[in-house]
Structure formats: structure tokens, C-alpha cells
Short mmCIF file of C-alpha atoms in Angstrom, two decimals:
data_model
loop_
_atom_site.label_atom_id
_atom_site.label_comp_id
_atom_site.label_asym_id
_atom_site.label_seq_id
_atom_site.Cartn_x
_atom_site.Cartn_y
_atom_site.Cartn_z
CA UNK A 197 144.55 11.25 -79.37
CA UNK A 198 142.05 9.04 -77.53
CA UNK A 199 142.37 6.66 -80.36
CA UNK A 200 146.16 6.56 -80.42
CA UNK A 201 146.17 5.94 -76.62
CA UNK A 202 143.99 2.99 -77.24
CA UNK A 203 145.90 1.67 -80.16
CA UNK A 204 149.12 1.80 -78.27
CA UNK A 205 147.93 -0.58 -75.72
CA UNK A 206 146.45 -2.95 -78.36
CA UNK A 207 148.35 -5.40 -80.68
CA UNK A 208 147.67 -8.39 -82.96
CA UNK A 209 148.91 -10.78 -80.35
CA UNK A 210 148.32 -9.20 -77.15
CA UNK A 211 151.61 -7.37 -76.98
CA UNK A 212 152.54 -3.97 -77.49
CA UNK A 213 151.94 -2.44 -80.97
CA UNK A 214 155.34 -1.94 -82.77
CA UNK A 215 156.48 1.63 -82.60
CA UNK A 216 156.32 2.21 -86.30
CA UNK A 217 152.65 1.55 -86.39
CA UNK A 218 152.37 4.05 -83.54
CA UNK A 219 154.19 6.58 -85.45
CA UNK A 220 152.27 5.85 -88.60
CA UNK A 221 148.93 6.60 -86.81
CA UNK A 222 150.44 9.82 -85.44
CA UNK A 223 151.53 10.74 -88.86
CA UNK A 224 148.10 9.98 -90.50
CA UNK A 225 146.36 11.96 -87.81
CA UNK A 226 148.77 14.91 -88.11
CA UNK A 227 148.85 15.13 -92.12
CA UNK A 228 145.09 14.33 -92.40
CA UNK A 229 144.23 16.99 -90.09
CA UNK A 230 146.43 19.70 -91.86
CA UNK A 231 144.99 18.61 -95.21
CA UNK A 232 141.44 18.59 -93.78
CA UNK A 233 141.90 22.25 -92.48
CA UNK A 234 143.46 23.38 -95.78
CA UNK A 235 140.57 21.85 -97.77
CA UNK A 236 137.97 23.70 -95.65
CA UNK A 237 139.92 27.16 -95.65
CA UNK A 238 141.30 27.18 -99.35
CA UNK A 239 139.49 24.40 -101.06
CA UNK A 240 142.76 22.69 -101.81
CA UNK A 241 144.95 19.76 -100.58
CA UNK A 242 148.57 20.71 -100.15
CA UNK A 243 150.59 18.51 -102.37
CA UNK A 244 153.89 19.28 -100.81
CA UNK A 245 152.80 18.11 -97.41
CA UNK A 246 151.28 15.05 -98.80
CA UNK A 247 154.38 14.20 -100.67
CA UNK A 248 156.46 14.69 -97.35
CA UNK A 249 153.96 12.46 -95.58
CA UNK A 250 154.01 9.71 -98.23
CA UNK A 251 157.74 9.55 -98.06
CA UNK A 252 157.71 9.42 -94.20
CA UNK A 253 154.98 6.75 -94.39
CA UNK A 254 156.96 4.58 -96.75
CA UNK A 255 159.95 4.85 -94.76
CA UNK A 256 158.05 3.81 -91.55
CA UNK A 257 156.37 0.82 -93.27
CA UNK A 258 159.77 -0.31 -94.51
CA UNK A 259 161.28 -0.23 -91.11
CA UNK A 260 158.25 -1.99 -89.78
CA UNK A 261 158.53 -4.89 -92.13
CA UNK A 262 162.25 -5.18 -91.77
CA UNK A 263 162.29 -5.21 -87.92
CA UNK A 264 158.67 -6.59 -87.25
CA UNK A 265 157.97 -9.02 -89.94
CA UNK A 266 154.38 -10.03 -90.33
CA UNK A 267 152.45 -12.70 -92.34
CA UNK A 268 149.76 -9.99 -93.12
CA UNK A 269 152.22 -7.92 -95.17
CA UNK A 270 151.13 -9.32 -98.48
CA UNK A 271 147.40 -9.04 -97.77
CA UNK A 272 147.92 -5.55 -96.65
CA UNK A 273 149.79 -4.65 -99.86
CA UNK A 274 146.95 -6.26 -101.97
CA UNK A 275 144.24 -4.39 -100.03
CA UNK A 276 146.12 -1.09 -100.42
CA UNK A 277 146.45 -1.55 -104.09
CA UNK A 278 142.96 -2.37 -104.63
CA UNK A 279 141.78 0.65 -102.51
CA UNK A 280 144.12 2.94 -104.51
CA UNK A 281 142.81 1.60 -107.69
CA UNK A 282 139.30 2.54 -106.51
CA UNK A 283 140.44 6.10 -105.55
CA UNK A 284 141.90 6.56 -109.02
CA UNK A 285 138.65 5.33 -110.54
CA UNK A 286 136.69 7.79 -108.58
CA UNK A 287 138.90 10.63 -109.75
CA UNK A 288 138.60 9.38 -113.44
CA UNK A 289 134.83 9.41 -112.88
CA UNK A 290 135.02 12.96 -111.52
CA UNK A 291 133.48 12.07 -108.31
CA UNK A 292 136.28 13.66 -106.33
CA UNK A 293 139.48 15.49 -107.00
CA UNK A 294 143.14 14.49 -107.55
CA UNK A 295 144.02 15.89 -104.15
CA UNK A 296 141.39 13.66 -102.45
CA UNK A 297 142.80 10.59 -104.18
CA UNK A 298 146.24 11.54 -102.97
CA UNK A 299 145.16 12.06 -99.47
CA UNK A 300 143.32 8.54 -99.63
CA UNK A 301 146.30 6.83 -100.79
CA UNK A 302 148.38 8.49 -98.23
CA UNK A 303 145.87 7.45 -95.48
CA UNK A 304 146.04 3.78 -96.59
CA UNK A 305 149.73 3.83 -96.74
CA UNK A 306 149.65 4.80 -93.03
CA UNK A 307 147.30 1.91 -92.18
CA UNK A 308 149.32 -0.19 -89.56
CA UNK A 309 149.80 -3.98 -90.59
CA UNK A 310 149.02 -4.80 -86.97
CA UNK A 311 145.37 -3.48 -87.38
CA UNK A 312 144.66 -5.68 -90.53
CA UNK A 313 141.88 -8.18 -89.06
CA UNK A 314 141.80 -10.66 -92.10
CA UNK A 315 143.23 -11.32 -95.33
CA UNK A 316 140.39 -10.53 -97.63
CA UNK A 317 139.98 -7.60 -99.90
CA UNK A 318 137.02 -6.33 -97.72
CA UNK A 319 139.48 -4.02 -96.04
CA UNK A 320 140.03 -2.23 -99.18
CA UNK A 321 136.51 -1.02 -99.48
CA UNK A 322 135.53 -0.34 -95.91
CA UNK A 323 137.06 3.04 -95.77
CA UNK A 324 134.85 4.19 -98.72
CA UNK A 325 131.71 3.26 -96.60
CA UNK A 326 133.03 5.19 -93.69
CA UNK A 327 133.83 8.17 -96.10
CA UNK A 328 130.75 8.20 -98.36
CA UNK A 329 127.87 7.40 -95.74
CA UNK A 330 128.88 10.63 -93.67
CA UNK A 331 129.02 12.63 -97.09
CA UNK A 332 125.52 11.54 -97.99
CA UNK A 333 124.11 12.33 -94.65
CA UNK A 334 125.86 15.59 -94.49
CA UNK A 335 124.31 16.66 -97.89
CA UNK A 336 120.92 15.85 -96.88
CA UNK A 337 121.28 17.54 -93.44
CA UNK A 338 122.73 20.53 -94.94
CA UNK A 339 119.76 20.63 -97.46
CA UNK A 340 117.33 20.27 -94.62
CA UNK A 341 119.07 23.31 -92.91
CA UNK A 342 118.95 25.39 -96.01
CA UNK A 343 115.21 24.54 -96.37
CA UNK A 344 114.51 25.66 -92.62
CA UNK A 345 116.55 28.94 -93.38
CA UNK A 346 114.34 29.39 -96.51
CA UNK A 347 117.50 29.82 -98.62
CA UNK A 348 117.10 30.19 -102.37
CA UNK A 349 115.71 26.99 -104.05
CA UNK A 350 116.89 25.97 -107.47
CA UNK A 351 114.23 24.07 -109.27
CA UNK A 352 115.67 21.29 -111.34
CA UNK A 353 113.93 19.90 -114.30
CA UNK A 354 113.11 16.17 -114.07
CA UNK A 355 111.55 13.60 -116.64
CA UNK A 356 110.35 11.09 -113.99
CA UNK A 357 109.11 8.64 -116.65
CA UNK A 358 112.43 8.51 -118.41
CA UNK A 359 114.15 8.26 -114.98
CA UNK A 360 112.07 5.40 -113.90
CA UNK A 361 112.58 3.59 -117.09
CA UNK A 362 116.42 4.14 -116.87
CA UNK A 363 116.34 2.86 -113.37
CA UNK A 364 114.58 -0.43 -114.32
CA UNK A 365 117.05 -1.07 -117.17
CA UNK A 366 119.87 -0.29 -114.81
CA UNK A 367 118.48 -2.71 -112.30
CA UNK A 368 118.01 -5.46 -114.83
CA UNK A 369 121.70 -5.08 -115.85
CA UNK A 370 123.15 -5.01 -112.46
CA UNK A 371 120.97 -8.05 -111.34
CA UNK A 372 122.34 -9.96 -114.26
CA UNK A 373 125.94 -8.88 -113.66
CA UNK A 374 125.78 -9.64 -109.89
CA UNK A 375 124.49 -13.33 -110.49
CA UNK A 376 126.76 -14.04 -113.47
CA UNK A 377 129.74 -12.97 -111.44
CA UNK A 378 128.71 -15.11 -108.44
CA UNK A 379 128.26 -18.06 -110.84
CA UNK A 380 131.76 -17.57 -112.28
CA UNK A 381 133.62 -16.70 -108.93
CA UNK A 382 131.66 -18.17 -106.13
CA UNK A 383 134.21 -18.79 -103.59
CA UNK A 384 136.02 -15.38 -103.98
CA UNK A 385 132.96 -13.34 -103.72
CA UNK A 386 131.72 -15.44 -100.78
CA UNK A 387 134.70 -14.49 -98.87
CA UNK A 388 134.70 -10.82 -100.15
CA UNK A 389 131.00 -9.67 -100.14
CA UNK A 390 132.04 -5.96 -99.80
CA UNK A 391 134.20 -6.32 -102.88
CA UNK A 392 131.17 -7.73 -104.90
CA UNK A 393 129.11 -4.94 -103.68
CA UNK A 394 131.69 -2.35 -104.59
CA UNK A 395 132.12 -3.80 -108.06
CA UNK A 396 128.28 -3.95 -108.49
CA UNK A 397 128.11 -0.23 -107.56
CA UNK A 398 130.69 0.58 -110.07
CA UNK A 399 129.01 -1.39 -112.68
CA UNK A 400 125.64 0.31 -111.77
CA UNK A 401 127.38 3.74 -112.11
CA UNK A 402 128.73 2.66 -115.62
CA UNK A 403 125.13 1.49 -116.69
CA UNK A 404 123.62 4.76 -115.60
CA UNK A 405 125.99 7.21 -117.21
CA UNK A 406 127.61 5.39 -120.35
CA UNK A 407 125.74 5.56 -123.63
CA UNK A 408 126.80 1.92 -124.49
CA UNK A 409 124.96 0.35 -121.54
CA UNK A 410 121.75 2.32 -122.45
CA UNK A 411 121.64 0.85 -125.90
CA UNK A 412 118.70 -1.59 -126.54
CA UNK A 413 121.00 -4.41 -127.74
CA UNK A 414 123.06 -4.11 -124.44
CA UNK A 415 119.89 -4.27 -122.28
CA UNK A 416 118.71 -7.15 -124.35
CA UNK A 417 121.93 -9.07 -123.84
CA UNK A 418 121.73 -8.57 -120.07
CA UNK A 419 118.26 -9.87 -119.97
CA UNK A 420 119.02 -12.85 -122.16
CA UNK A 421 122.07 -13.75 -119.81
CA UNK A 422 119.70 -13.44 -116.69
CA UNK A 423 117.18 -15.87 -118.37
CA UNK A 424 119.85 -18.31 -119.07
CA UNK A 425 121.28 -18.16 -115.49
CA UNK A 426 117.76 -18.80 -114.20
CA UNK A 427 117.34 -21.86 -116.61
CA UNK A 428 120.70 -23.41 -116.49
CA UNK A 429 121.57 -22.78 -112.86
CA UNK A 430 118.15 -22.79 -110.91
CA UNK A 431 119.71 -23.75 -107.61
CA UNK A 432 122.60 -21.32 -107.69
CA UNK A 433 120.30 -18.48 -108.90
CA UNK A 434 116.81 -17.59 -107.75
CA UNK A 435 115.04 -14.43 -107.28
CA UNK A 436 114.66 -15.44 -103.62
CA UNK A 437 118.55 -14.91 -103.31
CA UNK A 438 118.17 -11.28 -104.16
CA UNK A 439 118.16 -8.66 -101.37
CA UNK A 440 115.21 -6.84 -102.86
CA UNK A 441 115.27 -4.26 -99.95
CA UNK A 442 118.45 -2.79 -101.42
CA UNK A 443 116.75 -2.10 -104.74
CA UNK A 444 113.81 -0.62 -102.87
CA UNK A 445 116.07 1.51 -100.83
CA UNK A 446 117.95 2.83 -103.78
CA UNK A 447 114.85 4.73 -105.28
CA UNK A 448 114.14 6.24 -101.94
CA UNK A 449 117.79 7.48 -101.75
CA UNK A 450 117.60 8.83 -105.25
CA UNK A 451 114.30 10.70 -104.45
CA UNK A 452 116.02 12.21 -101.35
CA UNK A 453 119.05 13.12 -103.21
CA UNK A 454 116.87 14.71 -106.13
CA UNK A 455 115.11 16.77 -103.37
CA UNK A 456 118.34 17.90 -101.76
CA UNK A 457 119.86 18.66 -105.15
CA UNK A 458 117.82 21.94 -105.26
CA UNK A 459 119.77 23.33 -102.38
CA UNK A 460 123.23 22.42 -103.85
CA UNK A 461 123.60 25.66 -105.51
CA UNK A 462 124.44 29.16 -104.45
CA UNK A 463 124.16 32.46 -106.18
CA UNK A 464 127.39 34.71 -105.78
CA UNK A 465 128.53 37.96 -107.20
CA UNK A 466 130.23 37.61 -110.48
CA UNK A 467 133.25 39.55 -109.24
CA UNK A 468 133.95 37.10 -106.50
CA UNK A 469 134.23 34.04 -108.78
CA UNK A 470 137.40 32.18 -107.83
CA UNK A 471 139.61 29.22 -109.34
CA UNK A 472 138.28 25.92 -108.25
CA UNK A 473 134.67 26.66 -108.08
CA UNK A 474 132.09 24.91 -110.37
CA UNK A 475 129.59 26.78 -112.22
CA UNK A 476 126.02 25.57 -112.75
CA UNK A 477 125.25 24.42 -116.39
CA UNK A 478 122.76 27.14 -116.74
CA UNK A 479 125.50 29.77 -115.89
CA UNK A 480 127.92 28.23 -118.50
CA UNK A 481 125.26 28.23 -121.11
CA UNK A 482 125.04 32.06 -120.67
CA UNK A 483 128.67 32.42 -122.00
CA UNK A 484 127.74 30.86 -125.44
CA UNK A 485 127.04 34.36 -127.15
CA UNK A 486 130.15 36.02 -125.62
CA UNK A 487 133.32 36.49 -127.54
CA UNK A 488 135.46 36.75 -124.41
CA UNK A 489 138.33 34.13 -124.43
CA UNK A 490 138.73 31.40 -121.91
CA UNK A 491 135.15 31.46 -120.71
CA UNK A 492 134.21 27.83 -119.46
CA UNK A 493 132.18 25.55 -121.56
CA UNK A 494 131.98 22.44 -119.37
CA UNK A 495 128.40 21.94 -118.21
CA UNK A 496 129.06 18.63 -116.32
CA UNK A 497 128.88 20.19 -112.84
CA UNK A 498 131.37 17.75 -111.51
CA UNK A 499 135.01 17.87 -110.49
CA UNK A 500 135.85 17.99 -114.31
CA UNK A 501 134.29 21.44 -114.39
CA UNK A 502 136.35 23.21 -111.90
CA UNK A 503 137.38 26.67 -113.00
CA UNK A 504 141.13 27.30 -113.80
CA UNK A 505 142.63 30.66 -112.91
CA UNK A 506 142.26 31.94 -116.38
CA UNK A 507 138.54 30.76 -116.66
CA UNK A 508 137.78 32.62 -113.41
CA UNK A 509 139.40 35.71 -114.57
CA UNK A 510 137.36 35.40 -117.92
CA UNK A 511 134.13 35.02 -115.90
CA UNK A 512 134.92 38.23 -114.05
CA UNK A 513 135.52 40.05 -117.18
CA UNK A 514 132.36 38.68 -118.64
CA UNK A 515 130.46 40.23 -115.61
CA UNK A 516 131.60 43.68 -116.52
CA UNK A 517 130.68 43.21 -120.18
CA UNK A 518 127.41 44.32 -121.98
CA UNK A 519 126.16 40.61 -121.98
CA UNK A 520 127.35 39.98 -118.39
CA UNK A 521 125.27 39.70 -115.24
CA UNK A 522 126.01 40.69 -111.79
CA UNK A 523 125.81 37.30 -110.22
CA UNK A 524 126.25 33.70 -111.26
CA UNK A 525 125.17 30.37 -109.81
CA UNK A 526 127.82 27.89 -108.42
CA UNK A 527 127.52 24.34 -107.26
CA UNK A 528 128.31 24.16 -103.47
CA UNK A 529 131.12 21.60 -103.34
CA UNK A 530 131.58 19.26 -100.41
CA UNK A 531 135.19 19.39 -98.90
CA UNK A 532 136.10 15.61 -99.13
CA UNK A 533 139.59 15.93 -97.17
CA UNK A 534 137.84 16.18 -93.84
CA UNK A 535 135.52 13.33 -94.62
CA UNK A 536 138.43 11.19 -95.76
CA UNK A 537 140.23 11.91 -92.51
CA UNK A 538 137.21 11.17 -90.48
CA UNK A 539 136.50 8.11 -92.48
CA UNK A 540 140.00 6.50 -91.78
CA UNK A 541 139.63 7.28 -88.16
CA UNK A 542 136.54 5.39 -87.91
CA UNK A 543 138.16 2.65 -90.03
CA UNK A 544 140.99 2.37 -87.68
CA UNK A 545 138.81 2.07 -84.80
CA UNK A 546 136.55 -0.37 -86.48
CA UNK A 547 139.71 -2.54 -87.08
CA UNK A 548 140.50 -2.27 -83.43
CA UNK A 549 137.29 -3.61 -82.15
CA UNK A 550 136.69 -6.04 -84.94
#
């Protein structure tokens, strides 16, 4: 409410904000709040409400462009498309669910054109910063809380030598990718630094998860490309231009995440397993000897491993079988809808004061 009151008295040229923009903000706050509450309560984003919200937002944006034309309409459209593509990639990478992608797309569709502060693609990636930073700190804070309460700690096996070696190879590939892209598109990435950072993060994720980038030939090609860049473009490229503090910060974050991961699990009665939950890899492996149909086999522990209704029912039947156990271990899932709603609220306020 305070945000809306401030926005109503602010505009891109000192005048009153157009009425459609005010209605878009109110729509985003209302629908976002409903979806956040539903995600916390039933672990699901209501698709019907999102569909109604998207239709209303599309109508309001059309009215806005027809009666209040703006030069920022095209940059706003490109920013929204780039942001939505990123949301789809996060869903394809199983980092969040389809409902989260839809809520993100709806929230950006509600973004008032009058709040667009510049014409760069930076606006496409700012919401992700305001969403994932609170998510990370929430995970760490929750783990500290679990440790204080002396909750059950699940020990995760780690091969620190292999992880350190993998980090060095990923670091080499990302540094090569960053500087080659700057050499090829210097002006674009100079104007859109956050876009470059986001693309580099996606590339780092691919390097750390895809078997193709872990092949010795692929690592050698990246190393050779980096050496060529240093020899042919000594001015444009130098190790002094690298923000090394980022690469020192990343291992610290990974260590903190590795520590907090042991509190990201919860033991529950097998009879209370529900659809939408994610079972730990160790729990899923216990199902291999069983002949019960529809038992889950996915050990990924990400959004792709969410239980269907049939799988949840099969797990409950397994619990009553001879090979079954009274309890199972699930992955404690973060509800992303509240974080998306909060992230966009901060994003709107940031655009106001920018």
C-alpha cells in the first residue's frame, strides 16, 4: 500500500502516473499476494488466477499504450521478453517450477512502462537479483536456525579434491568465455553489465553440470582461447581487468551452501508423503528392490523429481509393505512465489528511486 501511494505521486516526467499503470501495480500486488499465500499453504501456484491476472494485465498494458503512448514501449517489450526467456531457462534447468515461471512472467507483464528508467537489458535481470539474494540468505538463516534447535543433521558425502579441481576448470572456462564475449561485443556488454553477468552465470552453470564442458578437449579449447586472447589483445584483455574478488567470493558461498545443505532435509512419516514433495536420493534408492508400481526413480533432488499423485500413493503403499520403512527423508523446498512477489516489490521501488 505504501509503495502504491508513493508511485501514484510519481511519474516519468513529473506528472501523475497514468491510471493504467496504477491499476497494473494494484493487480500485481493482489495476484502476487494470493499466489504467495497459496504457495506457502498448498505448495502450488493457482494457474486459473494467474491466467485471469495475465489477461487483465495484457488489457491494461494495451489501454496504456493506446491512450498514453511512450517511447519506452519497445525497450520495455524487449526487457520483458529477455526476462521471460530467463524464467523459462530456470524452469528447464529445474531450478524452480512451472508455476514460478508463470508468476514471474505475470509480474513482469504488470511492470509499468513509466517506471522504466533506461533502455538497456539490465532491467531484465534486476528482478532475479532481488529474488535469489533473499532466497540464498533465507536458506542460510534457516540452516542456522535448524542448527541452534539441534535438528537432525544429514551428512552429505563430499570429494573435496574433485570439487576443487572442478571449480578450477569451471573458473578457467568462465574467464575465457567472459573475455571473448567482451572482445566480440564490447559496446553491448559495456552498456549492459548485468546482462553479461547473467549470461556468465548461466555459462558457469552449464560448465558445472553438463558432461560436455567437463571433457578435457573442451577445457583445453577454453584454455587455448584464453591464451590467444592474451596474446592478440593484450590491451583489451589483462588479468588486472578481472574482478578476482568475485572468484574468491564464490568458493566461500559454495562452502556456506555445502554446510547449509545438511539441514535442507527432513524426516517425515511415510504415511504423510504427498504429491509435490521431493524425496532424497537415498530414499529413492531404497525403492529399487521393490516391485510396487509407480515408485519414483528420479534421484536428482530438484524440481524434476517432484512426486506425482500416483507416485506419492505408491510410496505410502511401499511404507506398508514388507520392505518398507516407517519414515522417509524429503528435501525441504523453498516456496518461491513469496520471494518472487517480494523481489518484484523491491524491483518496483528500486526503479522509483533510480
